[in-house]
Amino acid sequence: MNKKEILEKFSADPQRYYNVNLFEDHGFERISCNVCNRFFWTLDSERVKCPDHSDDTYSFIGDPPTSKRFDYTQSWKEVESFFVKNNHTSINRYPVVCRWRDDLYFTIASIVDFQRVMGSKVVFEFPANPLVVPQTCLRFKDLENVGVTGRHFSSFCMIGQHSIPNENGYWKDECVNLDFNLLTQQFGIAKKEITFVEDVWEGGGSFGSSLEYFVRGLELGNAVFTEFQGDLSNYKTLDQRIIDMGAGLERFAWITMGTPTAYDCCFGPITQKLIQNAGIDSDSSVLVPYFTEIAKNLELYDDLAQVRKNAIKKTGLSDEQINRIITPLEGIYLIIDHIRTLIFAISDGALPSNVGGGYNLRIMLRRIVSTMNRLKMKFDLDEIIDIQIDYLKDTYPELENTREDVKEIISIETGRYDSSKQRMQKIVGKLNKEPKVEDLITLYESDGVTPEYLKEMNVISEIPSTFYAKLSDLHQSKKQKEQVNLPLEGIPDTDLLFYGDDPREFNARVLKSFDNFVVLDKTAFYARGGGQEPDHGKIGGQEIIDVTKHGNVVVHEIKGDVPKEGDAVTCVVDAKRRDGITKNHTSTHIINTSARSVLGSWVWQHSAFKEEDHARLDITHHSALTDEDVMKIEDAANSIIEKSIPVKIENFDRGTAEQKYGFRIYQGGVVPVKSVRIVSIGDLDIEACGGTHVANTSDIKQIKITRTKRIQDGVVRIEFVSGYGAKEFVKKKQQDSENKEKEEKLKEQEKLKRIENRQQAKERIPLLVENFSPYVFGQGRSTIAEITMEHTESGKANFCYSTSDNYDDVFHIGLGEAICKADPMCIYCGLFEQGDKIRVIVYAGDEISKEKSAGDIVKSISQILGGAGGGSAKFAQGGGTDKSKKEDAIKNAKSMINE
Ligand SMILES: [Zn+2]
Ligand SMILES: [Zn+2]
């Protein structure tokens, strides 16, 4: 079943699918386009072509069909007041970061606000009926069109008009009536100008007819009637029919202003300011025909370069005019558009990065910088942000709160890009042919080189039109969760005691047992979920090692004998373990809010893990944490504990919770059930969470951050301990540092002692030399201060040695040299320990060295010591590791000398 088939079928029965009261009442004619055969409804009897093929297409540029002029902000005020007047509730926009859907990073349409995924089904939850919402939507597929076509944006405001046809809401007749009146009464567009084109919509298993409405070729809105499910040969009406009318606010402003592009009337005063700064002559006699041609050609050609070429040819613009006016204008539009999108995305908690949705934001930021560089424009991004927020806050006052955060993130990210340029330059230098789309994607994916940069460096002249669509596809899909199939069919939901009295001991009945698993009628064992590890304990005396939840059935894994089905069993939850895990869980909430208050509004929980004795929280943040950051977060967390704040748990209907607390509640991700459990710590932290929590923050006693680490681009891990664990950790840390201090003191003392010894020894050298001199000493053997001298008869070698550990290398070298100088027949041998080695230093006096070589002696001694050494006849050194061989070594030296 494709759209074309559905349209054919529906258009064959217009009475059933398209005719509405409005058409009857006003006498609209149904006409088939004489170019494409498409059916449309009009009051203009001369109209024979559909809006895509009409001659008046885009004739509103320079000649708007209204007497009133409304810019972007004013247009919303008009739309809002019209619908409110007509019994609609005006809802604030939802975040552009789509926290309530697992399958979308960003909000792409107003209807997405109200869609919730339950299992494989999409359900609608309306906070009011009927309603209207100015929903900012992000779309990245047509990035290359932005700035060039005059009407493509990376983000736009979709006016969402939504209704469920029940006692409060309405269906087709009323919807089309309202839309017609909005255009004619509120905006003052002549009835004849409005054309409704027959179309269809299908997706997610349902489909229905739709009516697109156009004025002078510009599609202003599309009213979709989601009505059926099944296939074309057999379909039935949905239980929940929905009106999904989406209209582009930017286009409403544009049609009344008639500016050359939609950008001129939607970015407030910033466009004019940048045009002035850049010194561009924005002569409307050039721009009106040029952008009218661009708009017309866009319907005719897929290739943007072709569209541009045709428009230039048709309007006869010179190269000089293109370079001086058009190209810089396109750049300015792009910059403003992209910054506006970044303002919304960063305000709603997204960060530029190389993963997930952050990817598109980084791409846009790099496009901004490259465009400025290529066109040699120097704009102050902070100023652009300021002017834009000043302009947007009339409609979106919440942007004021994140003004500085947006600037901070954009400045960090711009700095990063600038510093990566050298690396990019090298990579680009190695390219030896013009890269194809696939090459461009590889260049960006693996090296971060953007096509804008290549354009800036004149490596490519145009960015291929498929680049952004391909890139976007690559990053669109999300991982599907693994499904485990257990034989649980027909088993009733487990009664979850941990959400009630939460006893540590209870009796239960075994409903099912298989392999090592058992299912009870009720349980107080917390099942692994939301990053909280499962409880342990005993069921029927057997140890429980894991607990998991499958749908609403809790499955316990047993080590040992599994009880039989029908058995009554006594169950005991490991209270100490649960207590540790619970403290750590509440602590993750506390650290999360503390990190956000210390670091910035962009901090969200990325993921979390809570065990008995340790836990971690991964948060979104642009850089690694400094020691100061960590200290501040820890202090903030501990002050929440000190304040003894009660932890409140309440259940809400999901829609109510969202309206009451906003989307910050979704820190742990999407909640796939209708009733959400809200855990609040005063008004400091309010999260949807299914975990176990302490009753009061003071129960935690203390939080200690043990380690932090940047684990991926834009994500920082905070490891911590809490409660008893934190106390132990702090105690151990204190002990460690005390021990370390002691050790260091001891080392310092030893060092001082050695210096002192050395000094003393040095002073002793002349005295020793004097005492051992042959003239003083005569023959025989004597030991002074652990130094032994053996004098033999004259003409033979004298031997002086020491194995004392009181002497070091400096001493031995000093004494050896001095003694051998005073006595040319003396051989000196010093053995001493140094660390885990034993070293030897040997000197031989001038005379004796002619017969006995110091080198030979060292070589021999070192061998005995289990090492090696050598040197000259007069001086040598070496050593080994066998400290027990000291005496053997001296004996060996003596025998060599006396031989
Ligand atoms: Zn047509
Ligand atoms: Zn939680």
PDB file of N, CA, C and O in Angstrom, residues 238-264:
ATOM      1  N   LEU A 238     -10.345   3.777  13.029  1.00  0.00           N
ATOM      2  CA  LEU A 238      -9.588   3.669  14.280  1.00  0.00           C
ATOM      3  C   LEU A 238     -10.466   4.001  15.483  1.00  0.00           C
ATOM      4  O   LEU A 238     -11.395   4.807  15.385  1.00  0.00           O
ATOM      5  N   ASP A 239     -10.149   3.392  16.623  1.00  0.00           N
ATOM      6  CA  ASP A 239     -10.845   3.751  17.869  1.00  0.00           C
ATOM      7  C   ASP A 239     -10.545   5.203  18.212  1.00  0.00           C
ATOM      8  O   ASP A 239     -11.383   5.920  18.754  1.00  0.00           O
ATOM      9  N   GLN A 240      -9.307   5.600  17.921  1.00  0.00           N
ATOM     10  CA  GLN A 240      -8.872   6.930  18.318  1.00  0.00           C
ATOM     11  C   GLN A 240      -8.527   7.727  17.050  1.00  0.00           C
ATOM     12  O   GLN A 240      -7.403   7.695  16.578  1.00  0.00           O
ATOM     13  N   ARG A 241      -9.541   8.422  16.510  1.00  0.00           N
ATOM     14  CA  ARG A 241      -9.275   9.250  15.336  1.00  0.00           C
ATOM     15  C   ARG A 241      -8.641  10.559  15.787  1.00  0.00           C
ATOM     16  O   ARG A 241      -8.971  11.063  16.868  1.00  0.00           O
ATOM     17  N   ILE A 242      -7.762  11.102  14.951  1.00  0.00           N
ATOM     18  CA  ILE A 242      -6.999  12.283  15.357  1.00  0.00           C
ATOM     19  C   ILE A 242      -6.945  13.296  14.219  1.00  0.00           C
ATOM     20  O   ILE A 242      -6.739  12.920  13.070  1.00  0.00           O
ATOM     21  N   ILE A 243      -7.111  14.569  14.549  1.00  0.00           N
ATOM     22  CA  ILE A 243      -6.816  15.612  13.574  1.00  0.00           C
ATOM     23  C   ILE A 243      -5.416  16.127  13.835  1.00  0.00           C
ATOM     24  O   ILE A 243      -5.080  16.509  14.960  1.00  0.00           O
ATOM     25  N   ASP A 244      -4.600  16.055  12.781  1.00  0.00           N
ATOM     26  CA  ASP A 244      -3.218  16.517  12.896  1.00  0.00           C
ATOM     27  C   ASP A 244      -3.003  17.589  11.832  1.00  0.00           C
ATOM     28  O   ASP A 244      -2.605  17.304  10.717  1.00  0.00           O
ATOM     29  N   MET A 245      -3.352  18.832  12.206  1.00  0.00           N
ATOM     30  CA  MET A 245      -3.133  19.921  11.254  1.00  0.00           C
ATOM     31  C   MET A 245      -1.820  20.604  11.621  1.00  0.00           C
ATOM     32  O   MET A 245      -1.661  21.107  12.725  1.00  0.00           O
ATOM     33  N   GLY A 246      -0.870  20.572  10.678  1.00  0.00           N
ATOM     34  CA  GLY A 246       0.414  21.223  10.911  1.00  0.00           C
ATOM     35  C   GLY A 246       0.612  22.327   9.898  1.00  0.00           C
ATOM     36  O   GLY A 246       0.413  22.140   8.696  1.00  0.00           O
ATOM     37  N   ALA A 247       0.983  23.522  10.371  1.00  0.00           N
ATOM     38  CA  ALA A 247       1.221  24.639   9.457  1.00  0.00           C
ATOM     39  C   ALA A 247       2.522  25.319   9.853  1.00  0.00           C
ATOM     40  O   ALA A 247       2.861  25.390  11.025  1.00  0.00           O
ATOM     41  N   GLY A 248       3.246  25.811   8.842  1.00  0.00           N
ATOM     42  CA  GLY A 248       4.520  26.459   9.132  1.00  0.00           C
ATOM     43  C   GLY A 248       4.312  27.926   9.496  1.00  0.00           C
ATOM     44  O   GLY A 248       3.873  28.718   8.673  1.00  0.00           O
ATOM     45  N   LEU A 249       4.649  28.260  10.719  1.00  0.00           N
ATOM     46  CA  LEU A 249       4.473  29.648  11.153  1.00  0.00           C
ATOM     47  C   LEU A 249       5.314  30.603  10.296  1.00  0.00           C
ATOM     48  O   LEU A 249       4.878  31.711   9.952  1.00  0.00           O
ATOM     49  N   GLU A 250       6.518  30.160   9.927  1.00  0.00           N
ATOM     50  CA  GLU A 250       7.403  30.980   9.101  1.00  0.00           C
ATOM     51  C   GLU A 250       6.709  31.379   7.794  1.00  0.00           C
ATOM     52  O   GLU A 250       6.921  32.472   7.271  1.00  0.00           O
ATOM     53  N   ARG A 251       5.897  30.466   7.272  1.00  0.00           N
ATOM     54  CA  ARG A 251       5.217  30.746   6.004  1.00  0.00           C
ATOM     55  C   ARG A 251       4.062  31.723   6.181  1.00  0.00           C
ATOM     56  O   ARG A 251       3.779  32.519   5.288  1.00  0.00           O
ATOM     57  N   PHE A 252       3.397  31.627   7.332  1.00  0.00           N
ATOM     58  CA  PHE A 252       2.324  32.591   7.614  1.00  0.00           C
ATOM     59  C   PHE A 252       2.895  34.009   7.645  1.00  0.00           C
ATOM     60  O   PHE A 252       2.302  34.954   7.115  1.00  0.00           O
ATOM     61  N   ALA A 253       4.060  34.140   8.281  1.00  0.00           N
ATOM     62  CA  ALA A 253       4.699  35.467   8.329  1.00  0.00           C
ATOM     63  C   ALA A 253       5.092  35.905   6.926  1.00  0.00           C
ATOM     64  O   ALA A 253       4.854  37.042   6.512  1.00  0.00           O
ATOM     65  N   TRP A 254       5.656  34.975   6.184  1.00  0.00           N
ATOM     66  CA  TRP A 254       6.191  35.292   4.856  1.00  0.00           C
ATOM     67  C   TRP A 254       5.093  35.770   3.904  1.00  0.00           C
ATOM     68  O   TRP A 254       5.255  36.748   3.179  1.00  0.00           O
ATOM     69  N   ILE A 255       3.921  35.064   3.947  1.00  0.00           N
ATOM     70  CA  ILE A 255       2.854  35.400   2.987  1.00  0.00           C
ATOM     71  C   ILE A 255       2.319  36.812   3.243  1.00  0.00           C
ATOM     72  O   ILE A 255       1.901  37.509   2.327  1.00  0.00           O
ATOM     73  N   THR A 256       2.354  37.241   4.518  1.00  0.00           N
ATOM     74  CA  THR A 256       1.842  38.593   4.792  1.00  0.00           C
ATOM     75  C   THR A 256       2.900  39.656   4.535  1.00  0.00           C
ATOM     76  O   THR A 256       2.577  40.810   4.276  1.00  0.00           O
ATOM     77  N   MET A 257       4.175  39.297   4.620  1.00  0.00           N
ATOM     78  CA  MET A 257       5.252  40.272   4.473  1.00  0.00           C
ATOM     79  C   MET A 257       5.714  40.386   3.020  1.00  0.00           C
ATOM     80  O   MET A 257       6.165  41.447   2.587  1.00  0.00           O
ATOM     81  N   GLY A 258       5.684  39.264   2.305  1.00  0.00           N
ATOM     82  CA  GLY A 258       6.090  39.289   0.900  1.00  0.00           C
ATOM     83  C   GLY A 258       7.554  39.633   0.697  1.00  0.00           C
ATOM     84  O   GLY A 258       7.961  40.146  -0.348  1.00  0.00           O
ATOM     85  N   THR A 259       8.381  39.364   1.712  1.00  0.00           N
ATOM     86  CA  THR A 259       9.825  39.617   1.584  1.00  0.00           C
ATOM     87  C   THR A 259      10.438  38.636   0.588  1.00  0.00           C
ATOM     88  O   THR A 259       9.835  37.599   0.287  1.00  0.00           O
ATOM     89  N   PRO A 260      11.639  38.953   0.058  1.00  0.00           N
ATOM     90  CA  PRO A 260      12.249  38.031  -0.909  1.00  0.00           C
ATOM     91  C   PRO A 260      12.374  36.605  -0.373  1.00  0.00           C
ATOM     92  O   PRO A 260      12.168  35.648  -1.103  1.00  0.00           O
ATOM     93  N   THR A 261      12.693  36.460   0.915  1.00  0.00           N
ATOM     94  CA  THR A 261      12.781  35.113   1.485  1.00  0.00           C
ATOM     95  C   THR A 261      12.000  35.084   2.789  1.00  0.00           C
ATOM     96  O   THR A 261      11.721  36.129   3.381  1.00  0.00           O
ATOM     97  N   ALA A 262      11.710  33.855   3.248  1.00  0.00           N
ATOM     98  CA  ALA A 262      11.035  33.710   4.542  1.00  0.00           C
ATOM     99  C   ALA A 262      11.974  34.117   5.673  1.00  0.00           C
ATOM    100  O   ALA A 262      11.528  34.471   6.754  1.00  0.00           O
ATOM    101  N   TYR A 263      13.275  34.036   5.379  1.00  0.00           N
ATOM    102  CA  TYR A 263      14.236  34.374   6.445  1.00  0.00           C
ATOM    103  C   TYR A 263      14.117  35.850   6.855  1.00  0.00           C
ATOM    104  O   TYR A 263      14.299  36.191   8.005  1.00  0.00           O
ATOM    105  N   ASP A 264      13.826  36.698   5.852  1.00  0.00           N
ATOM    106  CA  ASP A 264      13.834  38.139   6.112  1.00  0.00           C
ATOM    107  C   ASP A 264      12.811  38.565   7.145  1.00  0.00           C
ATOM    108  O   ASP A 264      12.982  39.588   7.792  1.00  0.00           O
TER     109      ASP A 264
END
